[in-house]
Short mmCIF file of C-alpha atoms in Angstrom, two decimals:
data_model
loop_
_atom_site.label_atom_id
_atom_site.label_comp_id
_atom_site.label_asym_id
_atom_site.label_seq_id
_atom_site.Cartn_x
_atom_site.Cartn_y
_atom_site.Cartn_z
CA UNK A 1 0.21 -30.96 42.23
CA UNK A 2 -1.53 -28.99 39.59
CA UNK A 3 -3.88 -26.23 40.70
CA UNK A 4 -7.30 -25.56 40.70
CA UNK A 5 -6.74 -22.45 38.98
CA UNK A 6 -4.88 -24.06 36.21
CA UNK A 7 -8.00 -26.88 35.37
CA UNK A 8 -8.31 -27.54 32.02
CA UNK A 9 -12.49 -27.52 30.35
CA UNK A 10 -11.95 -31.25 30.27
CA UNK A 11 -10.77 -31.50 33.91
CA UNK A 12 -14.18 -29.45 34.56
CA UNK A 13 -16.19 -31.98 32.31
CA UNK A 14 -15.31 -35.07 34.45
CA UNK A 15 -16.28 -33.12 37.97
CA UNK A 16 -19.55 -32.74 36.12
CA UNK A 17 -19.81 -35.94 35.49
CA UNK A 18 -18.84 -36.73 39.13
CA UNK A 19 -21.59 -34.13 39.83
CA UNK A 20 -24.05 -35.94 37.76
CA UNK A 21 -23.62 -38.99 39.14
CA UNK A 22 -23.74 -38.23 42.66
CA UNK A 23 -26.74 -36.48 42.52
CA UNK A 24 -29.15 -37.97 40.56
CA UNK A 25 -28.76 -40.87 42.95
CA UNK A 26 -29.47 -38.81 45.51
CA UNK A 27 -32.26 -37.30 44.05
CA UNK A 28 -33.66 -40.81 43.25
CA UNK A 29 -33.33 -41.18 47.21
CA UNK A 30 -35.57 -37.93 47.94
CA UNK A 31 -38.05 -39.04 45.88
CA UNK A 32 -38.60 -42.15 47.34
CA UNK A 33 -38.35 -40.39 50.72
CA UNK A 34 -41.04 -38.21 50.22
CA UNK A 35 -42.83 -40.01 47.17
CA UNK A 36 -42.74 -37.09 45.13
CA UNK A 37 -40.99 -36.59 41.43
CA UNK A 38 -37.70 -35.14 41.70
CA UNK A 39 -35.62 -33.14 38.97
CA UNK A 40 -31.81 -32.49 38.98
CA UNK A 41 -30.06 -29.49 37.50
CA UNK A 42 -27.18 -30.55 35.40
CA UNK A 43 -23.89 -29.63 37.57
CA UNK A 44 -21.95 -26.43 37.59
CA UNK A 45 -18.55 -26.59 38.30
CA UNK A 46 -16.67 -23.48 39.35
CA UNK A 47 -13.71 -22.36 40.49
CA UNK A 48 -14.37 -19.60 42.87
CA UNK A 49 -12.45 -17.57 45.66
CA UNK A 50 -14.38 -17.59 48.93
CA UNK A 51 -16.27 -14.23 48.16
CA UNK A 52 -17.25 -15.87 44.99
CA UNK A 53 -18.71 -18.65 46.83
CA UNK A 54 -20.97 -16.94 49.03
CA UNK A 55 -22.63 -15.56 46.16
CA UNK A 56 -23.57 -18.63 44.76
CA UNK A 57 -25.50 -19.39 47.73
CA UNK A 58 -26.63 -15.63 47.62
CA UNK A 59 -24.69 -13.57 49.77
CA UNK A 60 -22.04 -13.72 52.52
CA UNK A 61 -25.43 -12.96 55.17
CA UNK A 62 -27.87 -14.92 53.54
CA UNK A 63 -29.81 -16.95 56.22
CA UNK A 64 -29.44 -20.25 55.25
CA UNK A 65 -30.36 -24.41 56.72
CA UNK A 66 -26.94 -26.35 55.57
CA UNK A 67 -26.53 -29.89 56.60
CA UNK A 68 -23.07 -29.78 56.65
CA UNK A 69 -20.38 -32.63 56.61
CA UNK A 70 -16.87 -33.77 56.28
CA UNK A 71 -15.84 -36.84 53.44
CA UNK A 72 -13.57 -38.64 54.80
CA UNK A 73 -11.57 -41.36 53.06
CA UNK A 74 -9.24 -41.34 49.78
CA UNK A 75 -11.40 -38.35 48.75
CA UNK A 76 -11.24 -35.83 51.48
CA UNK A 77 -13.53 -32.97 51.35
CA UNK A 78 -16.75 -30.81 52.34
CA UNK A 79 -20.47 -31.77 51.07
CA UNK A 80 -23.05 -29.23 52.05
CA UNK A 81 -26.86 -29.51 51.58
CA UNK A 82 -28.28 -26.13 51.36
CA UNK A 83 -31.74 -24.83 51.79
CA UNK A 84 -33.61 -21.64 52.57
CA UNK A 85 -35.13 -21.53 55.69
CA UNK A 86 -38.70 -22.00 54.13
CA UNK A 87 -37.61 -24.91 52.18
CA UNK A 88 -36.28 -26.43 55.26
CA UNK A 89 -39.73 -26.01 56.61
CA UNK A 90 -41.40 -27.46 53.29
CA UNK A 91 -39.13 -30.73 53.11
CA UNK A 92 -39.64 -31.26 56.86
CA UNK A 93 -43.13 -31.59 57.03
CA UNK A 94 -42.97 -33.69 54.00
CA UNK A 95 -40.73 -36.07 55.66
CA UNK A 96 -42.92 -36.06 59.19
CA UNK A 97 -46.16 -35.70 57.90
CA UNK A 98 -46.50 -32.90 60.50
CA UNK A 99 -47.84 -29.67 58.93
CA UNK A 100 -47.72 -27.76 62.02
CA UNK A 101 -43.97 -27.72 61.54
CA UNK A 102 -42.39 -23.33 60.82
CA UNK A 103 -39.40 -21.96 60.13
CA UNK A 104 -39.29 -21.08 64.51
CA UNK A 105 -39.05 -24.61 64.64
CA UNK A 106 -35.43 -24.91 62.76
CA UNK A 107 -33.71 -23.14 65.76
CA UNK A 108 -34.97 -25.40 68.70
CA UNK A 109 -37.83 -28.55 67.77
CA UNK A 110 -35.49 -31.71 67.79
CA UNK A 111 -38.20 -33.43 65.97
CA UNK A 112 -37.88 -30.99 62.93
CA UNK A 113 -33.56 -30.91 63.33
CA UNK A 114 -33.64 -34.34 63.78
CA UNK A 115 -35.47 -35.18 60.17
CA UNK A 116 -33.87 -32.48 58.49
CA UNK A 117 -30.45 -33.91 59.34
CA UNK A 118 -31.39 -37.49 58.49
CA UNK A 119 -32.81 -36.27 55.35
CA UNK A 120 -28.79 -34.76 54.86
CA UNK A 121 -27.67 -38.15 55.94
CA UNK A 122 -29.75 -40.43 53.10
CA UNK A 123 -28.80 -37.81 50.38
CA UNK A 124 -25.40 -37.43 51.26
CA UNK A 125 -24.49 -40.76 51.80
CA UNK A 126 -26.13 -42.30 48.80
CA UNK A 127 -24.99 -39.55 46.09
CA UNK A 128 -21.04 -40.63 48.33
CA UNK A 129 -21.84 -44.25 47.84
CA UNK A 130 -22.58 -43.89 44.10
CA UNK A 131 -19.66 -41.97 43.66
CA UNK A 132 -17.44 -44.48 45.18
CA UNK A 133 -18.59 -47.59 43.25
CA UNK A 134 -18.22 -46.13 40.03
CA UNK A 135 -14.77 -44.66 41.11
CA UNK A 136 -13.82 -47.93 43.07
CA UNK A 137 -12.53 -44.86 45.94
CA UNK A 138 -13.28 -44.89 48.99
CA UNK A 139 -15.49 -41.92 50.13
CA UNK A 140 -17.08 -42.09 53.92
CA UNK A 141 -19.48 -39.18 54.79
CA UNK A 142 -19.35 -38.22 59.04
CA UNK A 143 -22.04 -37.49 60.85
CA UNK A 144 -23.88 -34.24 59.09
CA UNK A 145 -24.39 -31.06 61.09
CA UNK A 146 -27.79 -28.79 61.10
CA UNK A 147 -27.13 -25.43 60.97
CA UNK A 148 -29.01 -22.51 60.67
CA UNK A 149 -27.05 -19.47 60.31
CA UNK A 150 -25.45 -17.17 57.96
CA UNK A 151 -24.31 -18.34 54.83
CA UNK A 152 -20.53 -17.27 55.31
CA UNK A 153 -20.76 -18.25 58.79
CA UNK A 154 -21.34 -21.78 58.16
CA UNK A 155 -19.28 -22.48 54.73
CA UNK A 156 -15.93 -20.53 55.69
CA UNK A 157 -15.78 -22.99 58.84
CA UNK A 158 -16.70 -26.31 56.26
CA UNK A 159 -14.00 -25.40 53.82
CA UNK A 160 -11.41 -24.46 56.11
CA UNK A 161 -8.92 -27.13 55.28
CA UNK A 162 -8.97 -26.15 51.74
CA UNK A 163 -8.51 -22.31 52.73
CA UNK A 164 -4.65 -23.54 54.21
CA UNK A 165 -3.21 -23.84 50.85
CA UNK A 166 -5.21 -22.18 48.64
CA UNK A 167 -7.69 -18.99 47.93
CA UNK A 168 -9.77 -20.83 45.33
CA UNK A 169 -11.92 -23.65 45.55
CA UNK A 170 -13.71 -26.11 43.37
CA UNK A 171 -17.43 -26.44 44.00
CA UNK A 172 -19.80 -29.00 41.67
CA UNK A 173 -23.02 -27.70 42.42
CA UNK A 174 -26.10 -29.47 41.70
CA UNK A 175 -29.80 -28.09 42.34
CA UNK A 176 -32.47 -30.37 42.98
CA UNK A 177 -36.28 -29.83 42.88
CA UNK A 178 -39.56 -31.21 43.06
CA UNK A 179 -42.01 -31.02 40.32
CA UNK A 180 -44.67 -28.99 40.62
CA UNK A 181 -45.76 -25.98 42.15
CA UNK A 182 -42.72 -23.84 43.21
CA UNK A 183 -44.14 -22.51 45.94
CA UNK A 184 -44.29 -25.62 47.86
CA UNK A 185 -41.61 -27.61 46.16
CA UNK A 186 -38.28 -28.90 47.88
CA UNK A 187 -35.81 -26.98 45.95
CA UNK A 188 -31.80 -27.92 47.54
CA UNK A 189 -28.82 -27.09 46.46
CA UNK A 190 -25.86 -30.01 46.35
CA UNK A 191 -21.81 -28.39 47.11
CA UNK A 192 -19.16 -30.88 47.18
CA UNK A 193 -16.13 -29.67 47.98
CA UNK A 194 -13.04 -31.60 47.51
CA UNK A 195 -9.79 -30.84 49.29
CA UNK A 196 -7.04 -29.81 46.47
CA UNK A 197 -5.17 -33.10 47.12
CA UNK A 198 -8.67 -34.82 45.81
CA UNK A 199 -8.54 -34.32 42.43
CA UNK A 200 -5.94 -36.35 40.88
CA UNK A 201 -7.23 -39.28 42.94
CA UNK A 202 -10.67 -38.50 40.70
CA UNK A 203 -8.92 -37.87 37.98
CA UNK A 204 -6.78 -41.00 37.89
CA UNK A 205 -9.87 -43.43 39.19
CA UNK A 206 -11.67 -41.80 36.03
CA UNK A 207 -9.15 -42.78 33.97
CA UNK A 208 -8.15 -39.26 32.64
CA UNK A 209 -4.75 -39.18 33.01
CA UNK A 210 -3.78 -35.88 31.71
CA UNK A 211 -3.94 -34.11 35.72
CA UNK B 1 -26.80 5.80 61.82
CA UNK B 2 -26.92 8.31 59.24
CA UNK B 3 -27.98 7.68 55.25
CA UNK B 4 -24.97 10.07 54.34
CA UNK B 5 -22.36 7.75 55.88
CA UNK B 6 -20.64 5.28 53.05
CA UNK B 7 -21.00 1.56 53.75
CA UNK B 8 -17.47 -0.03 52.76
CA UNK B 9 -17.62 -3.63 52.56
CA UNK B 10 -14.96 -5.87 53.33
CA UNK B 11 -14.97 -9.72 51.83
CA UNK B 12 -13.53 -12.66 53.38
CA UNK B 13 -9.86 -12.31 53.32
CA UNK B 14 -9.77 -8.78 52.89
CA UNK B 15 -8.63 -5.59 54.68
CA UNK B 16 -10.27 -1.92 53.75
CA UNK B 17 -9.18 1.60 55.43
CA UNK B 18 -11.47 4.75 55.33
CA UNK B 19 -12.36 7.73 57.15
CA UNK B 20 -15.23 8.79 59.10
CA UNK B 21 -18.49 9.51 57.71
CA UNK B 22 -17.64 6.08 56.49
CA UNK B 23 -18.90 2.98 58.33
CA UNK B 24 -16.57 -0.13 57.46
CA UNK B 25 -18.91 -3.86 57.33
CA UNK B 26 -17.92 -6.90 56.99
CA UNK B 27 -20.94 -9.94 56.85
CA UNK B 28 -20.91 -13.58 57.87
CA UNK B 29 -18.23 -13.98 60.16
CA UNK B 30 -18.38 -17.76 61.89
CA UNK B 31 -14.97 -18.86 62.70
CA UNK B 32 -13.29 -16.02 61.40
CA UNK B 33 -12.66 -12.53 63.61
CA UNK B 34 -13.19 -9.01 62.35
CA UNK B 35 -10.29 -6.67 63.73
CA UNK B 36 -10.60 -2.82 63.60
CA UNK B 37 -7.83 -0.56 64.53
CA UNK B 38 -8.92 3.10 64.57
CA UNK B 39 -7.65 6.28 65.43
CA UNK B 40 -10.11 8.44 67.04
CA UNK B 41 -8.40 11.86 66.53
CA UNK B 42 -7.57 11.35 63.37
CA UNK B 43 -10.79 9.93 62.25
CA UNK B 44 -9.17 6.94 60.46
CA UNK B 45 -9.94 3.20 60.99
CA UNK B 46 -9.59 -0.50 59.02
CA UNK B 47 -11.23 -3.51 59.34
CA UNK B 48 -9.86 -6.45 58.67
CA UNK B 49 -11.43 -10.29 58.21
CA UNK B 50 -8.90 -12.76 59.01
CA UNK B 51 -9.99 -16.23 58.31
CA UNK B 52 -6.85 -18.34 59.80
CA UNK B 53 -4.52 -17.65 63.02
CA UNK B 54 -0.95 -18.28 61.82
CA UNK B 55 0.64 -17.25 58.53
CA UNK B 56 3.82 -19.46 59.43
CA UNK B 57 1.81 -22.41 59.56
CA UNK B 58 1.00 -22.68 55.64
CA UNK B 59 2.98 -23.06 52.58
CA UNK B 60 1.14 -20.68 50.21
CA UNK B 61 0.78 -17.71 52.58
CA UNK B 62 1.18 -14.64 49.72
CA UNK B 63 -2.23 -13.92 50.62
CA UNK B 64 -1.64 -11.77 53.72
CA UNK B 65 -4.97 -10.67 54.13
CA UNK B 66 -5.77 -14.41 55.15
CA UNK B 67 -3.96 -14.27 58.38
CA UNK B 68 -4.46 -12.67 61.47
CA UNK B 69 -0.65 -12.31 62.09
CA UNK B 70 0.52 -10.90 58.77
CA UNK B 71 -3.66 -8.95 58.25
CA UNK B 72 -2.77 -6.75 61.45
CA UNK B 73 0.98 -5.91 59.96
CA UNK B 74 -0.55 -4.58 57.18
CA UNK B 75 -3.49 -2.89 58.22
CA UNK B 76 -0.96 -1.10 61.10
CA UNK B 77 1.00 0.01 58.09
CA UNK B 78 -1.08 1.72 56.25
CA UNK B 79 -2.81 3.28 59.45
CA UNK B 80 0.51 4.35 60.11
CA UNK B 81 1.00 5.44 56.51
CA UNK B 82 -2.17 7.81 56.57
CA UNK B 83 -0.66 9.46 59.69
CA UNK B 84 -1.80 7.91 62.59
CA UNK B 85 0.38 7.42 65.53
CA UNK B 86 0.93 3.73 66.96
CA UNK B 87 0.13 5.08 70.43
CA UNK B 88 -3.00 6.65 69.08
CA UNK B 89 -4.17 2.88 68.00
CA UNK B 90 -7.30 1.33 69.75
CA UNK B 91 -9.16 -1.93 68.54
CA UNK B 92 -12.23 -3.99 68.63
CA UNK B 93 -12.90 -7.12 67.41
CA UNK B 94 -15.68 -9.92 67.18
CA UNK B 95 -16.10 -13.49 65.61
CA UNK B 96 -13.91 -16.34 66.52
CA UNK B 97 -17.12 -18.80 67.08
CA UNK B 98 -17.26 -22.46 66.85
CA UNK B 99 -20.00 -23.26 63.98
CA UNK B 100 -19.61 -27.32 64.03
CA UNK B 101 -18.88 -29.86 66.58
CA UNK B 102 -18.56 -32.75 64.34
CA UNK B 103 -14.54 -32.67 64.24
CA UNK B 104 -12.45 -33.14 67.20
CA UNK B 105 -9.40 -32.03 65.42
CA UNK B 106 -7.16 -29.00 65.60
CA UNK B 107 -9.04 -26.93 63.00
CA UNK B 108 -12.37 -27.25 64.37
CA UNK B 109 -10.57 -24.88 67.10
CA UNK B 110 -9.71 -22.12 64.53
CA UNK B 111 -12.53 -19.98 65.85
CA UNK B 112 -10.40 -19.64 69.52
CA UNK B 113 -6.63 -19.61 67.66
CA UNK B 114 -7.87 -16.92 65.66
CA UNK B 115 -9.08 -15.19 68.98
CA UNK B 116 -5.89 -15.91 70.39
CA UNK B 117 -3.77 -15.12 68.09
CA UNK B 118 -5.32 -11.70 67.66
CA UNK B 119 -4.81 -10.86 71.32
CA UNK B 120 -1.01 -12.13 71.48
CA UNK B 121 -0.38 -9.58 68.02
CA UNK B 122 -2.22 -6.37 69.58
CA UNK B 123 -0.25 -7.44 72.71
CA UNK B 124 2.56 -7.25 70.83
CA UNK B 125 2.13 -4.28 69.55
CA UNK B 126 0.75 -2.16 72.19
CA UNK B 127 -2.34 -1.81 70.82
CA UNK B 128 -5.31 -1.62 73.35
CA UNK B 129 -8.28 -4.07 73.13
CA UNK B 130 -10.91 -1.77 73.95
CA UNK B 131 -14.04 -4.30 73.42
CA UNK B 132 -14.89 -7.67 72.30
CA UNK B 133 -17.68 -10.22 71.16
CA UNK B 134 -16.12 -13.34 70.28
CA UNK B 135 -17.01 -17.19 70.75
CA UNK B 136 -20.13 -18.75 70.73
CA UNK B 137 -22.00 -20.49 68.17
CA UNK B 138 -23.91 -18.36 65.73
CA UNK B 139 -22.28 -15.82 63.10
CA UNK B 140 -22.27 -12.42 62.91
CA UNK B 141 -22.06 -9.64 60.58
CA UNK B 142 -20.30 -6.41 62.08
CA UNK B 143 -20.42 -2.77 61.17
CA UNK B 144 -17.95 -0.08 62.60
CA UNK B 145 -18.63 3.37 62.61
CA UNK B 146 -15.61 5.77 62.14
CA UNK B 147 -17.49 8.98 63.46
CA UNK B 148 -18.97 7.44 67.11
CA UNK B 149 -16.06 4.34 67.40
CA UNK B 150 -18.55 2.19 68.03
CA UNK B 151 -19.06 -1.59 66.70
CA UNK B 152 -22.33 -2.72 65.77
CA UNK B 153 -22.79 -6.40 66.27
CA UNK B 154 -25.70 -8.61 64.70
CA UNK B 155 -26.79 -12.25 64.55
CA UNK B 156 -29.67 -14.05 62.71
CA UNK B 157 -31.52 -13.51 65.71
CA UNK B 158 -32.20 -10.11 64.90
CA UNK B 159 -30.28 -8.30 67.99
CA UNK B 160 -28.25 -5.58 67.89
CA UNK B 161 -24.90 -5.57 70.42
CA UNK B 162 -23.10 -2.31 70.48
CA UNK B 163 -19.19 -2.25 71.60
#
């Protein structure tokens, strides 16, 4: 198996792709959710060691909402939707219609953790599902996990599988955010995650046969 | 805590050893454990952030910081090295918590092997575990101050434990 340190720029400029297609779906699915306009970032891919990675969600402590889950399926991996605490709060009362709705509520109002992780569940599982039908590979997201903690806290545990074997992994990364004011905008940031066994399965359903 | 003490950070997968007026930190620790052994007389102490129990149990282990097992070898060492004496060795440690429920499998547990493996290793050695805040739920980001021994414990909620 070749290894993630030893990706080629091309290998990087499919995951893009994979990037691109996943979310922009999924961003398409926000937007109807909350009948807003949505834009997409075009997707990073890096390869990072786990330090690395915690600054990309800025910093190791950084309090952070992360609706968390596993893929399961011939792509095995970790998908994370991350948002700061107050964009948590924004995209919540979007979804509810309940303006009454704080960041105090993230710990402990099932109402509020109860959206948040269904709004995890529709964006998840549609940027998986477009993903799979253009790669013909299965790709089946579990149930998503709210958490509210610190950023290391929370991603060290979702990538732990990938942590066996290696010290690098290989993060698309895809920001999302509503047009409009920033202030009140849903900004979110997309990590998938694939397990280092993944890749030639994308590689091969892409039809790039050089990994 | 004193402005003229050094912070000295350690990452994920990492080990650091410094002296006092230094306070060692490590930040974000869910599932992983942060282990200091320090030497009191001496005024020595390391901190290490293990992220997995068991070195054995993968194929690319070079990384011994990674490990508890092969992380407390090496941080011994070089405590050693620096002229401590083994029987002079005390520890704390905190972490070990279980972040997610949503997997039933074996590495969903990592939080408690790491705990556990941790224990059986100091056993091993000797080495008395003189305090502890592990398990639970929520992270936490740990400072250790060489001068007073003491480990300084926090969580998102905002409080402060002291070991």
């Amino acid at each position: 198996m070749k290894r993630i340190e030893d990706f080629s720029l091309s290998d990087f400029d499919v995951l893009q792709e994979v990037g691109n297609i996943g979310a922009s779906h999924a961003a398409t699915a926000l937007s109807q959710l909350i009948d807003r306009k949505i834009n997409m970032s075009v997707p990073s891919v890096n390869c990072v060691d786990f330090n690395e990675l915690m600054e990309i969600v800025g910093g190791h402590e950084k309090n952070i909402v992360s609706i968390s889950l596993q893929v399961e399926g011939d792509v095995p991996g970790s998908m994370f939707f991350v948002l700061t605490p107050e964009e948590a709060v924004v995209l919540a009362q979007q979804v509810t219609g309940d303006s009454s709705i704080g960041v105090y509520h993230l710990q402990d109002h099932p109402l509020t953790q109860s959206a948040l992780s269904e709004v995890g569940n529709i964006l998840s599982g549609s940027y998986l599902s477009t993903l799979s039908d253009f790669t013909k590979l299965q790709m089946q997201p579990t149930v998503p996990q709210l958490s509210i903690d610190m950023a290391a806290a929370i991603l060290m545990q979702g990538i732990l599988e990938i942590s066996e074997e290696s010290d690098f992994a290989l993060v698309i990364d895809t920001i999302i955010r509503e047009e409009g004011n920033w202030n009140e905008s849903v900004t979110g940031q997309f990590f998938f995650i694939p397990d280092p066994d993944s890749f030639s399965k994308i590689f091969h359903a892409l039809g790039v046969a050089g990994s | 805590m004193t402005s003229t003490k050094t912070m000295i950070k350690v990452g994920i997968a990492d080990v650091k050893v410094a002296q006092s007026l230094s306070i060692l930190k490590t930040a974000g620790l869910g599932s992983c454990v942060g282990i200091v052994l320090y030497d009191e007389d001496k005024e020595l102490a390391g901190l290490a952030h293990i992220m997995l129990p068991d070195s054995k149990a993968s194929k690319n282990n070079k990384n011994v910081f990674k490990y508890a097992d092969t992380a407390i070898d090496w941080l011994l060492e070089e405590l050693l090295s620096k002229g401590s004496r083994r029987d002079a060795l005390k520890a704390k440690m905190a972490g070990g918590a279980h972040m997610f429920s949503f997997k039933s499998n074996e590495l969903m547990k990592i939080g408690e092997r790491n705990i556990k493996s941790v224990h059986s290793k100091l056993l091993d050695y000797q080495i008395p575990l003189l305090s502890e805040d592990v398990g639970g739920s929520k992270g936490r980001t740990i400072e250790f101050d060489i001068e007073t021994s003491m480990l300084h414990i926090k969580t998102i909620n905002g409080v402060e434990k002291v070991i």
